[in-house]
């Protein structure tokens, strides 16, 4: 199955927010994420309404027969480095110098979701390639959770580079740099 991802901006993303949120809730309901689908739907909907306003926001979406098979969202990471969501754990793991050098001004892949029925068909790779193709100087990054071994293995398999933590720092986030990131 080859589905070329569509690239959406703010307007298209908001017009399809309901479908994106349903896909998100489906992907993040089963283990290891184990999110309540209703809570996942509503929390992602609220985040999405704010995220589309971030500088450089874009989404890539794979659609077949009118159904969203998978999507990714992201934007350019701004200075100062945010202090909400998982950002403090990223800052702790990397330290301020590496955050500034590797992440500020880079394209941040925030969400990556591929429905189970579409796994193993190259959609995830295609979504990431499409969303990061315009990353400034090839600089893109993402994070995942260390309790999601399939996600960690997928990013490694497609050539993303795990950033080692500072000595003695342990937390649940795993930070990856894109294959074209000069700091990889």
Short mmCIF file of C-alpha atoms in Angstrom, two decimals:
data_model
loop_
_atom_site.label_atom_id
_atom_site.label_comp_id
_atom_site.label_asym_id
_atom_site.label_seq_id
_atom_site.Cartn_x
_atom_site.Cartn_y
_atom_site.Cartn_z
CA UNK A 1 0.00 0.00 0.00
CA UNK A 2 1.49 3.28 -1.08
CA UNK A 3 -0.33 6.34 0.14
CA UNK A 4 1.40 9.66 -0.48
CA UNK A 5 0.95 11.83 2.62
CA UNK A 6 -0.85 15.12 2.21
CA UNK A 7 0.72 18.14 3.91
CA UNK A 8 -1.77 20.29 5.81
CA UNK A 9 -1.48 23.64 7.48
CA UNK A 10 -3.68 25.21 10.13
CA UNK A 11 -6.88 25.47 8.07
CA UNK A 12 -6.93 21.89 6.76
CA UNK A 13 -5.95 20.46 10.13
CA UNK A 14 -8.73 22.26 11.97
CA UNK A 15 -11.24 21.30 9.26
CA UNK A 16 -10.39 17.62 9.88
CA UNK A 17 -9.78 17.82 13.64
CA UNK A 18 -12.55 15.37 14.50
CA UNK A 19 -11.16 12.65 12.21
CA UNK A 20 -7.60 13.27 13.44
CA UNK A 21 -8.72 13.02 17.07
CA UNK A 22 -10.56 9.75 16.41
CA UNK A 23 -7.42 8.31 14.81
CA UNK A 24 -5.30 9.58 17.72
CA UNK A 25 -7.64 8.02 20.30
CA UNK A 26 -7.59 4.68 18.46
CA UNK A 27 -3.79 4.59 18.21
CA UNK A 28 -3.11 5.58 21.83
CA UNK A 29 -5.81 3.47 23.53
CA UNK A 30 -4.00 0.09 23.48
CA UNK A 31 -0.86 -0.70 25.47
CA UNK A 32 1.75 0.53 25.95
CA UNK A 33 -0.03 3.91 25.91
CA UNK A 34 -3.28 2.68 27.53
CA UNK A 35 -5.10 5.99 27.22
CA UNK A 36 -8.84 6.12 27.75
CA UNK A 37 -10.15 6.78 24.20
CA UNK A 38 -12.60 9.49 25.25
CA UNK A 39 -10.00 11.34 27.30
CA UNK A 40 -7.40 10.90 24.53
CA UNK A 41 -9.82 12.29 21.94
CA UNK A 42 -10.68 15.39 23.98
CA UNK A 43 -7.18 16.14 25.24
CA UNK A 44 -5.73 15.86 21.73
CA UNK A 45 -8.51 18.03 20.32
CA UNK A 46 -7.71 20.75 22.86
CA UNK A 47 -3.97 20.49 22.19
CA UNK A 48 -4.49 20.53 18.44
CA UNK A 49 -6.43 23.79 18.60
CA UNK A 50 -3.42 25.39 20.31
CA UNK A 51 -0.70 23.60 18.37
CA UNK A 52 -1.89 24.82 14.95
CA UNK A 53 -0.96 28.34 16.11
CA UNK A 54 2.70 27.44 16.70
CA UNK A 55 5.26 28.89 14.26
CA UNK A 56 5.93 26.50 11.39
CA UNK A 57 3.02 24.19 12.21
CA UNK A 58 2.28 21.50 9.67
CA UNK A 59 0.66 18.09 9.59
CA UNK A 60 1.12 15.17 7.25
CA UNK A 61 -1.81 12.85 6.77
CA UNK A 62 -2.20 9.54 4.93
CA UNK A 63 -5.75 8.96 3.72
CA UNK A 64 -7.24 6.00 1.88
CA UNK A 65 -10.89 5.78 0.83
CA UNK A 66 -11.66 8.84 2.94
CA UNK A 67 -10.19 7.31 6.12
CA UNK A 68 -7.16 8.64 7.97
CA UNK A 69 -4.63 5.82 8.18
CA UNK A 70 -2.01 7.87 10.00
CA UNK A 71 -0.75 11.37 10.63
CA UNK A 72 2.03 13.41 12.14
CA UNK A 73 2.12 16.96 13.44
CA UNK A 74 4.94 19.34 14.28
CA UNK A 75 6.39 22.84 14.30
CA UNK A 76 9.62 24.75 14.79
CA UNK A 77 10.87 24.64 18.39
CA UNK A 78 11.12 28.20 19.67
CA UNK A 79 13.34 29.82 22.28
CA UNK A 80 13.02 29.89 25.17
CA UNK A 81 12.56 26.13 25.39
CA UNK A 82 9.02 25.46 26.63
CA UNK A 83 8.35 24.38 30.20
CA UNK A 84 5.04 22.58 29.66
CA UNK A 85 4.18 19.00 28.70
CA UNK A 86 7.31 16.79 28.38
CA UNK A 87 9.74 19.63 27.73
CA UNK A 88 11.19 19.73 31.28
CA UNK A 89 12.12 16.04 31.03
CA UNK A 90 13.81 16.69 27.67
CA UNK A 91 15.72 19.64 29.16
CA UNK A 92 16.80 17.54 32.16
CA UNK A 93 17.96 14.70 29.94
CA UNK A 94 19.97 16.86 27.52
CA UNK A 95 20.97 19.93 29.50
CA UNK A 96 20.61 23.55 28.35
CA UNK A 97 23.56 23.61 25.93
CA UNK A 98 22.41 20.58 23.95
CA UNK A 99 18.80 21.81 23.98
CA UNK A 100 19.96 25.11 22.49
CA UNK A 101 22.31 23.51 19.94
CA UNK A 102 20.19 20.55 18.87
CA UNK A 103 16.54 21.49 19.37
CA UNK A 104 15.95 25.25 19.30
CA UNK A 105 15.12 26.26 15.73
CA UNK A 106 14.72 22.63 14.65
CA UNK A 107 11.49 21.05 13.42
CA UNK A 108 9.82 19.21 16.28
CA UNK A 109 7.71 16.19 15.39
CA UNK A 110 5.08 16.27 18.12
CA UNK A 111 2.70 13.46 17.23
CA UNK A 112 3.08 10.40 15.07
CA UNK A 113 0.13 8.04 14.83
CA UNK A 114 -0.43 5.13 12.46
CA UNK A 115 -3.55 3.01 12.85
CA UNK A 116 -2.83 -0.64 13.62
CA UNK A 117 -4.34 -1.89 10.35
CA UNK A 118 -1.80 0.24 8.45
CA UNK A 119 1.31 -0.91 10.36
CA UNK A 120 4.13 -2.40 8.33
CA UNK A 121 3.17 -0.68 5.09
CA UNK A 122 5.68 2.18 5.11
CA UNK A 123 3.20 4.86 6.24
CA UNK A 124 5.16 5.90 9.31
CA UNK A 125 8.35 6.33 7.32
CA UNK A 126 6.45 8.30 4.67
CA UNK A 127 4.76 10.54 7.21
CA UNK A 128 8.06 11.36 8.91
CA UNK A 129 9.82 12.02 5.61
CA UNK A 130 7.02 14.31 4.45
CA UNK A 131 6.76 16.29 7.68
CA UNK A 132 10.52 16.77 8.05
CA UNK A 133 11.42 17.42 4.41
CA UNK A 134 11.37 21.18 4.99
CA UNK A 135 13.15 21.05 8.36
CA UNK A 136 15.62 23.95 8.68
CA UNK A 137 19.05 22.63 7.58
CA UNK A 138 17.72 19.08 7.97
CA UNK A 139 17.30 19.65 11.71
CA UNK A 140 14.34 17.69 13.11
CA UNK A 141 13.72 15.93 16.40
CA UNK A 142 11.11 13.95 18.27
CA UNK A 143 10.63 12.16 21.52
CA UNK A 144 8.94 8.98 22.54
CA UNK A 145 8.48 7.00 25.72
CA UNK A 146 10.93 4.34 26.85
CA UNK A 147 7.99 2.03 27.64
CA UNK A 148 7.07 1.97 23.92
CA UNK A 149 9.74 -0.41 22.60
CA UNK A 150 8.08 -0.74 19.18
CA UNK A 151 8.23 3.03 18.68
CA UNK A 152 11.86 3.21 19.84
CA UNK A 153 12.79 0.31 17.54
CA UNK A 154 10.93 1.89 14.60
CA UNK A 155 12.77 5.21 14.89
CA UNK A 156 16.13 3.44 15.16
CA UNK A 157 15.28 1.20 12.20
CA UNK A 158 14.53 4.12 9.89
CA UNK A 159 17.77 5.90 10.78
CA UNK A 160 16.82 8.34 13.52
CA UNK A 161 19.58 8.83 16.10
CA UNK A 162 18.96 8.54 19.83
CA UNK A 163 20.52 11.37 21.81
CA UNK A 164 22.36 10.00 24.85
CA UNK A 165 21.35 11.50 28.19
CA UNK A 166 23.64 13.48 30.40
CA UNK A 167 25.55 11.23 32.82
CA UNK A 168 23.37 10.11 35.71
CA UNK A 169 20.13 11.45 34.22
CA UNK A 170 17.32 8.95 33.79
CA UNK A 171 13.71 9.57 32.88
CA UNK A 172 11.13 8.03 30.58
CA UNK A 173 11.67 10.13 27.46
CA UNK A 174 13.83 9.05 24.54
CA UNK A 175 14.94 11.88 22.25
CA UNK A 176 15.77 11.24 18.59
CA UNK A 177 17.38 13.43 15.93
CA UNK A 178 16.48 12.98 12.28
CA UNK A 179 18.91 11.25 9.93
CA UNK A 180 19.78 14.60 8.30
CA UNK A 181 20.25 16.51 11.57
CA UNK A 182 23.87 17.75 11.64
CA UNK A 183 24.08 16.94 15.36
CA UNK A 184 23.10 13.28 14.85
#
